[in-house]
Structure formats: structure tokens, C-alpha cells
Amino acid sequence: MKEIFEQGINRENTNSAKWDAREKFFGTSDVLPMWVADMDFAAPPTLKDALIKRAEHNAYGYTIQNDELLHSIENWVQGRHQTNIDTDLLSFSPGVIPGLHAVIQVFTEENDQIVIQPPVYPPFFSVIETHNRTIVENPLVLGDNGYEMNFVELEELFKAGAKALLLCSPHNPVGRVWTEEEMKKVTDLCVKYDVLLFSDEIHADIVFSKSEHFPAIRVNEKVKELTFTLMAPSKTFNIAGLQGSFILSPNEEQKEKLDKQLQKQGIGMLNTFAYTAMQTVYETGDEWLEELNKTLENNRDLVKNMFEESGLPIRTVSSEGTYLVWIDFRETDTPHDELKKILIEEAKVGLNDGTTFGKQGEQFMRMNIAAPHSTVEDGVNRIIEAFSE
């Protein structure tokens, strides 16, 4: 299993967005791509076998989930996150973002205020704006030990009439895995002010050794009636292209409303391979995931240590999970546009522009470390050499 993560996999000329869209996105294909949030690792071998077996049937008509899939999801969430779920309340969607579009359309009204906590995953802005809802920002606060939530301000926003909170847990791009205490504070506020909680937990399984993911519904029994939990195996097992996720609704009435909206959007049914993939990785992927998380934690430490040892004023923000590292270039005193130019033209590394995560991302960049150790080392060395010059 270790070889999968030591060797990686060549993804060029496979229509990979991360690799084959470099020219379009960066203006050149001569960059090491460390941007799009998928991995340069092969998925679990059991998945390949399962997909081949399914393909051998050679019929690909409309497909539905079965009880075995529901049971595998239930077991995974219980085993990984000590959280019991009612599988009768599960709905399926091609991805978490389509799912967020659906819950926002159904359970909020035009002009409703929805809170987000930037710097945050760019689609969090668009899923609100697209449906004429109002974005209300509760920016995270960066301290010596990483980012924290501003609970005082969050409560004021709830008092002022915010309808919902769009929570990123674990957080993309800053890598926070919210503690039980933090999740208790968030959910208590949601209950107190009757605020809906749309909890994006797509990175739930990618958590490092000293941290633990706490689903919102695990820490607070009362918040269950306000919470839509969105999860998927896509980030966990590098299968985003197979397009399968699930949404846990608070109750049967809410699930029925959600399912009607998913049908309106034409996304109430997954593709044939998505069901096979989801069941397979949840039933057989534990060993692969354990090795992945060790690899990612080592890569996180590598990036941090290399920048510290370089003597350059470049820092990584303390991270507890995900395979995304938030890099702080503020002390270089390099204007943001110039920073992008140096990274692309001199370092020849393709990172995600920090400002796409909100104005709080000025002079920050997001690096994807889901690649072999040697690739990550190469990427950091390129940045160090460019800024040393």
C-alpha cells in the first residue's frame, strides 16, 4: 500500500483538470500543478477491481442505491466519526456543491442572510449569490496557533437575523479541524437563534494524528433538527470524477422537500459507477486511508520545516487536516499580483490564488500537498529558490 503514495501516478494527458488545464489557467503548461483539490495518488486497488467487475456486465442503465450501500455509509460514519445516522434520511447528489445549491434553494428565501467564514472555499460565495441570497461574512481570525472563529461576531450576526450558517468542517483552505468545544459553541448558537446549519464535511476523513473530526450532529442533539450534513468519499479516496455524495437531512419532511428539489435540478440519481465506487471504498478503504493520512501529515511537516529552515519570511498556517496548506507570504512585502507572477514565471509552481477565497486571502496562496514526498519537496524548493533570488 505504501508504494501508492511513494510513487504517485502520472496524470498528464488524461484530461486531468489539474494537469491538462495548466495552459488555460496559468498561461503556461510549464508549472508544477499544486492547485486543484484532487490527488496525484492512485485510488484504492479494490476500487479498480470493483469498477472493472461492474463494467463487465456491460449494461449502464438507470441505477439506484441499494441497502448494502446505505449500510456501508452508516458503518463508515459510525466507525470513523462515532456518529449514528438514520439512512432513511439520506439523499444523493453528484457532489457537495450541487447539494448546497439544493438546500439553499429549498430552505432559504431570496435576500435571506447566509453566514460564511472566509477565507473559505470559493463556491461558498457563488452558491449564495447565484440564488439571490445575501452573503454575511464572519471572517476567521488568524492567531499564533492558526485560525479561530469569532464567536462574539457570529452571535451578533445571528441576532441580526441571519437565516443559515454555511460551515466548512474541516476548513478549506486553512486546514482547521474544529474541536469539540468549538463545534459545541457553533451548534449552541444555531439552536439559540434557530439558524439552519449547512455543514460541508467533505474533508472529514482527512485528519491528522492529534486531531479528531466532530460532525455537528454528534456534539449537539438539539441541532439535528436544524442541520443538513453534506459528506462524500470524493476527497477521501480521490474519486471526485465519479461524482457521488450524500446529504443527511434533519427529518423526513425536510428530506422529502430536498429530494423534490434534487429532482427539479435533474440530479436526484447518480451514475452507475458512483454507487459502486462509494460502497467499495467505504467497505474496503480503511488501510489505504490510514496510509494516506500518514503521508499527508508528513508532507505538511515537510513544507512547514522547509520554509522555516530557508530563513525566508514565508510561513505555513498551522494545519490539522485536509491536504491543503495555506501559505502566508505577507512578510515578503510582495504585492499580491507580483506574488502570483513570481510563483508562475520564476518558481514555475501553480498554486491557488488566495484572493479567490475572499479578500482575507491577500498575500496568501493555497498549496495541494496530495502528491509524493519528492513532488512536494520539488514544489517548495522552487518557491524558496525564486524568493531567495
Coordinates of C-alpha atoms in Angstrom, one line a residue:
M1 CA 0.0 0.0 0.0
K2 CA 2.9 2.3 0.8
E3 CA 4.1 2.3 -2.8
I4 CA 0.9 4.0 -4.0
F5 CA 1.9 7.1 -2.0
E6 CA 5.6 6.9 -2.7
Q7 CA 5.3 6.6 -6.4
G8 CA 2.2 8.6 -7.2
I9 CA 0.7 8.3 -10.6
N10 CA 1.3 10.1 -13.9
R11 CA -1.9 12.1 -14.7
E12 CA -0.7 14.1 -17.8
N13 CA -2.7 13.6 -21.0
T14 CA -5.6 12.0 -19.1
N15 CA -7.9 15.1 -19.3
S16 CA -7.0 15.9 -15.7
A17 CA -8.1 19.4 -14.8
K18 CA -5.2 19.8 -12.5
W19 CA -2.6 18.8 -15.1
D20 CA -4.0 19.3 -18.5
A21 CA -5.7 22.8 -17.9
R22 CA -2.4 24.4 -16.9
E23 CA -2.0 26.4 -20.1
K24 CA -5.5 27.7 -19.8
F25 CA -5.4 28.6 -16.2
F26 CA -1.8 29.8 -15.7
G27 CA -0.9 30.8 -19.2
T28 CA 1.7 28.1 -19.5
S29 CA 2.0 24.4 -19.1
D30 CA 5.5 24.8 -17.6
V31 CA 4.3 24.8 -14.0
L32 CA 4.2 22.1 -11.3
P33 CA 0.4 21.9 -10.6
M34 CA -0.3 22.0 -6.9
W35 CA -3.7 23.6 -7.1
V36 CA -6.9 21.6 -8.0
A37 CA -8.1 19.7 -4.9
D38 CA -7.6 16.2 -6.0
M39 CA -4.6 13.8 -5.5
D40 CA -1.7 12.5 -7.5
F41 CA -2.2 9.1 -6.0
A42 CA -4.0 6.1 -7.4
A43 CA -7.3 5.2 -5.7
P44 CA -7.5 2.0 -3.6
P45 CA -6.8 -1.1 -5.7
T46 CA -10.1 -2.6 -4.6
L47 CA -12.0 0.2 -6.3
K48 CA -10.4 -0.6 -9.7
D49 CA -11.3 -4.2 -9.4
A50 CA -14.9 -3.4 -8.4
L51 CA -15.4 -1.0 -11.3
I52 CA -13.9 -3.5 -13.8
K53 CA -16.3 -6.1 -12.5
R54 CA -19.3 -3.8 -12.8
A55 CA -18.2 -2.8 -16.4
E56 CA -18.0 -6.4 -17.4
H57 CA -21.8 -6.5 -17.0
N58 CA -21.8 -4.1 -19.9
A59 CA -25.2 -2.5 -19.2
Y60 CA -25.4 1.0 -17.8
G61 CA -29.0 1.9 -17.5
Y62 CA -30.6 3.9 -14.7
T63 CA -29.2 2.7 -11.4
I64 CA -30.4 3.2 -7.8
Q65 CA -28.8 2.7 -4.4
N66 CA -29.3 -0.5 -2.5
D67 CA -29.4 -1.4 1.2
E68 CA -25.8 -2.6 1.1
L69 CA -24.6 0.9 0.1
L70 CA -26.7 2.6 2.8
H71 CA -25.3 0.2 5.4
S72 CA -21.8 0.9 4.3
I73 CA -22.3 4.6 4.7
E74 CA -23.9 4.1 8.1
N75 CA -20.9 1.9 9.2
W76 CA -18.3 4.4 7.9
V77 CA -19.8 7.4 9.6
Q78 CA -20.2 5.4 12.9
G79 CA -16.7 3.9 12.7
R80 CA -14.8 7.0 11.7
H81 CA -16.8 9.7 13.4
Q82 CA -18.7 7.9 16.2
T83 CA -21.9 9.3 14.9
N84 CA -25.1 7.4 14.3
I85 CA -27.1 8.4 11.2
D86 CA -30.6 7.4 10.0
T87 CA -30.1 6.1 6.5
D88 CA -33.8 6.8 5.7
L89 CA -32.8 10.5 5.8
L90 CA -30.0 10.2 3.2
S91 CA -30.3 11.8 -0.3
F92 CA -27.7 11.5 -3.0
S93 CA -26.1 14.2 -5.2
P94 CA -23.3 14.3 -7.7
G95 CA -21.3 16.5 -5.3
V96 CA -21.4 18.6 -2.2
I97 CA -21.7 21.9 -4.2
P98 CA -24.8 20.7 -6.1
G99 CA -26.2 19.6 -2.8
L100 CA -25.5 23.1 -1.3
H101 CA -27.3 24.7 -4.2
A102 CA -30.3 22.5 -3.5
V103 CA -30.6 23.1 0.3
I104 CA -30.1 26.9 -0.2
Q105 CA -32.9 27.0 -2.8
V106 CA -35.3 24.9 -0.7
F107 CA -34.7 26.1 2.8
T108 CA -33.9 29.8 2.4
E109 CA -35.7 32.7 0.6
E110 CA -34.4 35.4 -1.7
N111 CA -32.4 38.1 0.3
D112 CA -32.0 35.8 3.3
Q113 CA -28.7 36.4 5.0
I114 CA -26.3 33.3 5.0
V115 CA -23.1 33.4 7.0
I116 CA -19.8 32.2 5.7
Q117 CA -16.4 32.3 7.4
P118 CA -13.7 33.4 4.9
P119 CA -11.1 32.8 3.8
V120 CA -13.2 29.9 2.5
Y121 CA -13.7 27.6 -0.5
P122 CA -14.7 29.9 -3.4
P123 CA -18.0 28.1 -4.3
F124 CA -19.3 29.2 -0.9
F125 CA -19.7 32.7 -2.3
S126 CA -21.3 31.6 -5.6
V127 CA -23.9 29.2 -4.1
I128 CA -25.3 32.1 -2.1
E129 CA -25.1 34.8 -4.8
T130 CA -26.5 32.6 -7.6
H131 CA -29.8 32.3 -5.8
N132 CA -30.0 36.0 -4.8
R133 CA -29.3 35.3 -1.1
T134 CA -27.2 37.8 0.9
I135 CA -23.6 36.9 1.9
V136 CA -22.8 37.8 5.5
E137 CA -19.1 37.4 6.4
N138 CA -17.8 36.2 9.8
P139 CA -14.1 36.1 9.0
L140 CA -11.9 33.7 10.8
V141 CA -9.2 35.3 13.0
L142 CA -5.6 34.3 12.4
G143 CA -3.6 34.0 15.6
D144 CA -0.3 32.4 16.6
N145 CA -1.8 28.9 16.6
G146 CA -3.8 29.2 13.4
Y147 CA -7.3 30.4 12.6
E148 CA -10.1 30.6 15.1
M149 CA -13.8 31.5 14.8
N150 CA -15.0 34.9 16.1
F151 CA -17.9 33.7 18.2
V152 CA -18.9 37.1 19.5
E153 CA -19.4 38.5 16.0
L154 CA -21.1 35.3 14.9
E155 CA -23.7 35.7 17.6
E156 CA -24.3 39.3 16.6
L157 CA -24.9 38.2 13.0
F158 CA -27.4 35.6 14.2
K159 CA -29.1 38.2 16.4
A160 CA -29.4 40.4 13.4
G161 CA -31.4 37.8 11.5
A162 CA -29.1 35.5 9.6
K163 CA -31.1 32.6 8.3
A164 CA -28.3 30.0 7.9
L165 CA -24.6 29.3 8.5
L166 CA -22.6 27.6 5.7
L167 CA -19.9 25.8 7.7
C168 CA -16.7 24.3 6.3
S169 CA -15.6 21.5 8.6
P170 CA -12.8 20.7 8.3
H171 CA -12.0 24.0 6.8
N172 CA -10.8 24.6 3.3
P173 CA -8.3 26.3 2.8
V174 CA -6.9 26.9 6.3
G175 CA -6.8 23.3 7.4
R176 CA -8.6 23.7 10.8
V177 CA -10.3 20.7 12.2
W178 CA -12.7 22.3 14.6
T179 CA -12.5 21.0 18.2
E180 CA -15.5 19.5 20.1
E181 CA -15.6 22.7 22.1
E182 CA -15.7 24.9 19.0
M183 CA -18.4 22.8 17.4
K184 CA -20.4 22.9 20.6
K185 CA -20.3 26.7 20.6
V186 CA -21.3 26.9 17.0
T187 CA -24.2 24.5 17.3
D188 CA -25.4 26.1 20.6
L189 CA -25.6 29.4 18.8
C190 CA -27.6 27.8 15.9
V191 CA -30.1 26.3 18.4
K192 CA -30.4 29.5 20.4
Y193 CA -31.2 31.7 17.3
D194 CA -32.9 29.0 15.2
V195 CA -30.3 29.2 12.5
L196 CA -30.1 26.5 9.8
L197 CA -26.7 24.8 9.6
F198 CA -25.5 23.6 6.2
S199 CA -22.4 21.6 7.2
D200 CA -19.9 20.8 4.5
E201 CA -17.9 17.9 5.9
I202 CA -16.3 16.6 2.7
H203 CA -12.8 16.6 4.2
A204 CA -14.0 14.8 7.4
D205 CA -11.8 11.7 6.8
I206 CA -8.6 13.6 6.2
V207 CA -7.5 14.4 9.7
F208 CA -4.0 14.3 11.3
S209 CA -2.9 12.3 14.3
K210 CA -3.5 14.9 17.1
S211 CA -7.0 15.9 15.9
E212 CA -10.5 14.5 15.6
H213 CA -13.4 15.5 13.4
F214 CA -16.6 16.2 15.2
P215 CA -19.7 16.2 13.0
A216 CA -22.1 18.9 14.0
I217 CA -24.9 16.4 14.8
R218 CA -22.5 14.5 17.1
V219 CA -21.9 17.3 19.6
N220 CA -25.4 18.6 20.0
E221 CA -28.6 16.6 20.0
K222 CA -30.8 19.7 19.6
V223 CA -29.0 20.9 16.5
K224 CA -30.0 17.8 14.5
E225 CA -33.4 19.4 13.6
L226 CA -31.5 22.4 12.0
T227 CA -28.6 20.6 10.3
F228 CA -28.0 19.3 6.8
T229 CA -24.8 17.4 6.8
L230 CA -23.0 17.0 3.4
M231 CA -20.4 14.3 3.0
A232 CA -18.7 12.4 0.2
P233 CA -15.9 9.9 -0.4
S234 CA -14.6 12.0 -3.2
K235 CA -11.8 13.9 -1.4
T236 CA -11.0 11.0 0.9
F237 CA -10.3 8.4 -1.9
N238 CA -9.5 10.7 -4.9
I239 CA -12.7 9.8 -6.8
A240 CA -14.2 13.3 -7.4
G241 CA -14.6 12.5 -11.1
L242 CA -17.0 9.7 -10.3
Q243 CA -19.4 12.3 -8.8
G244 CA -21.1 10.8 -5.7
S245 CA -22.0 12.5 -2.4
F246 CA -24.8 12.3 0.1
I247 CA -26.8 14.7 2.3
L248 CA -28.3 13.8 5.7
S249 CA -31.5 15.8 6.3
P250 CA -32.9 16.6 9.8
N251 CA -36.2 14.7 9.4
E252 CA -38.4 13.0 6.8
E253 CA -40.4 16.2 5.9
Q254 CA -37.2 18.1 5.1
K255 CA -35.8 15.1 3.2
E256 CA -38.9 15.0 1.0
K257 CA -38.6 18.7 0.2
L258 CA -34.9 18.2 -0.6
D259 CA -35.5 15.2 -2.8
K260 CA -38.1 17.2 -4.8
Q261 CA -35.5 19.9 -5.4
L262 CA -32.8 17.5 -6.4
Q263 CA -35.3 16.0 -9.0
K264 CA -36.0 19.5 -10.3
Q265 CA -32.3 20.1 -10.8
G266 CA -32.1 16.7 -12.5
I267 CA -29.5 15.4 -10.1
G268 CA -31.5 13.0 -7.9
M269 CA -29.8 9.9 -9.3
L270 CA -26.1 9.1 -9.5
N271 CA -24.2 7.5 -12.4
T272 CA -23.9 3.7 -12.2
F273 CA -20.2 3.7 -11.2
A274 CA -20.7 6.3 -8.4
Y275 CA -22.8 3.8 -6.4
T276 CA -20.3 1.0 -6.9
A277 CA -17.4 3.3 -6.0
M278 CA -19.0 4.7 -2.9
Q279 CA -19.9 1.3 -1.5
T280 CA -16.5 -0.2 -2.4
V281 CA -14.3 2.5 -0.8
Y282 CA -16.4 2.6 2.4
E283 CA -16.2 -1.1 2.8
T284 CA -12.5 -1.7 1.9
G285 CA -10.7 1.7 2.1
D286 CA -9.6 1.8 5.7
E287 CA -6.0 0.7 5.2
W288 CA -5.5 2.9 2.2
L289 CA -6.8 5.9 4.1
E290 CA -4.6 5.3 7.1
E291 CA -1.5 5.3 4.9
L292 CA -2.8 8.4 3.0
N293 CA -3.2 10.4 6.2
K294 CA 0.3 9.5 7.4
T295 CA 1.7 10.6 4.0
L296 CA -0.2 13.9 4.1
E297 CA 0.9 14.7 7.7
N298 CA 4.5 14.0 6.7
N299 CA 4.1 16.3 3.7
R300 CA 2.5 19.0 5.8
D301 CA 5.5 18.9 8.2
L302 CA 7.9 18.9 5.3
V303 CA 6.5 22.1 3.8
K304 CA 6.5 23.8 7.2
N305 CA 10.0 22.8 8.0
M306 CA 11.5 23.6 4.6
F307 CA 10.1 27.2 4.7
E308 CA 11.3 27.7 8.3
E309 CA 14.8 26.4 7.5
S310 CA 15.1 28.6 4.4
G311 CA 15.2 31.7 6.5
L312 CA 12.7 33.4 4.2
P313 CA 9.7 35.3 5.6
I314 CA 7.3 32.7 4.2
R315 CA 5.2 30.7 6.7
T316 CA 2.6 28.0 6.6
V317 CA -0.5 28.3 8.7
S318 CA -0.9 25.6 11.3
S319 CA -3.0 22.8 9.8
E320 CA -4.8 19.8 11.4
G321 CA -6.3 18.1 8.4
T322 CA -7.2 18.2 4.6
Y323 CA -4.4 18.0 2.0
L324 CA -4.3 21.8 1.5
V325 CA -1.7 24.1 3.0
W326 CA -2.4 27.8 3.4
I327 CA 0.9 29.7 2.8
D328 CA 1.4 33.2 4.2
F329 CA 3.6 35.5 2.1
R330 CA 2.7 38.7 3.8
E331 CA 6.1 39.3 5.4
T332 CA 7.8 39.2 2.0
D333 CA 6.1 42.6 1.3
T334 CA 5.4 41.4 -2.2
P335 CA 2.2 42.9 -3.7
H336 CA -0.3 40.1 -4.5
D337 CA -0.2 40.4 -8.3
E338 CA 3.6 40.4 -8.2
L339 CA 3.5 37.4 -5.9
K340 CA 1.4 35.4 -8.5
K341 CA 3.8 36.4 -11.2
I342 CA 6.8 35.2 -9.3
L343 CA 5.2 31.9 -8.5
I344 CA 4.2 31.2 -12.1
E345 CA 7.0 32.7 -14.1
E346 CA 10.0 32.2 -11.8
A347 CA 9.1 29.4 -9.4
K348 CA 7.1 27.7 -12.0
V349 CA 4.6 26.4 -9.5
G350 CA 0.8 26.5 -9.9
L351 CA -1.0 27.3 -6.7
N352 CA -4.5 28.6 -5.9
D353 CA -4.7 32.4 -5.7
G354 CA -5.5 33.3 -2.1
T355 CA -7.9 36.1 -3.1
T356 CA -10.3 33.6 -4.6
F357 CA -11.1 32.6 -1.0
G358 CA -12.1 36.1 -0.1
K359 CA -10.3 39.4 0.5
Q360 CA -8.8 37.9 3.6
G361 CA -6.6 35.8 1.2
E362 CA -4.5 38.7 0.0
Q363 CA -0.8 37.7 0.0
F364 CA -1.8 34.0 0.8
M365 CA -1.7 31.0 -1.6
R366 CA -3.2 27.5 -1.2
M367 CA -0.9 24.5 -1.9
N368 CA -2.2 21.0 -2.6
I369 CA 0.2 18.5 -0.9
A370 CA -1.6 15.3 -2.0
A371 CA 1.4 14.1 -4.1
P372 CA 4.5 12.0 -3.5
H373 CA 7.1 13.4 -1.0
S374 CA 9.5 14.2 -3.8
T375 CA 7.0 16.2 -5.7
V376 CA 6.1 18.3 -2.7
E377 CA 9.7 18.8 -1.9
D378 CA 10.3 20.0 -5.5
G379 CA 7.5 22.5 -5.3
V380 CA 8.7 24.0 -2.1
N381 CA 12.3 24.2 -3.4
R382 CA 11.1 26.0 -6.5
I383 CA 9.4 28.7 -4.3
I384 CA 12.4 29.0 -2.0
E385 CA 14.8 29.4 -4.9
A386 CA 12.6 32.0 -6.6
F387 CA 12.2 34.2 -3.5
S388 CA 15.9 33.7 -2.5
E389 CA 16.8 35.4 -5.8

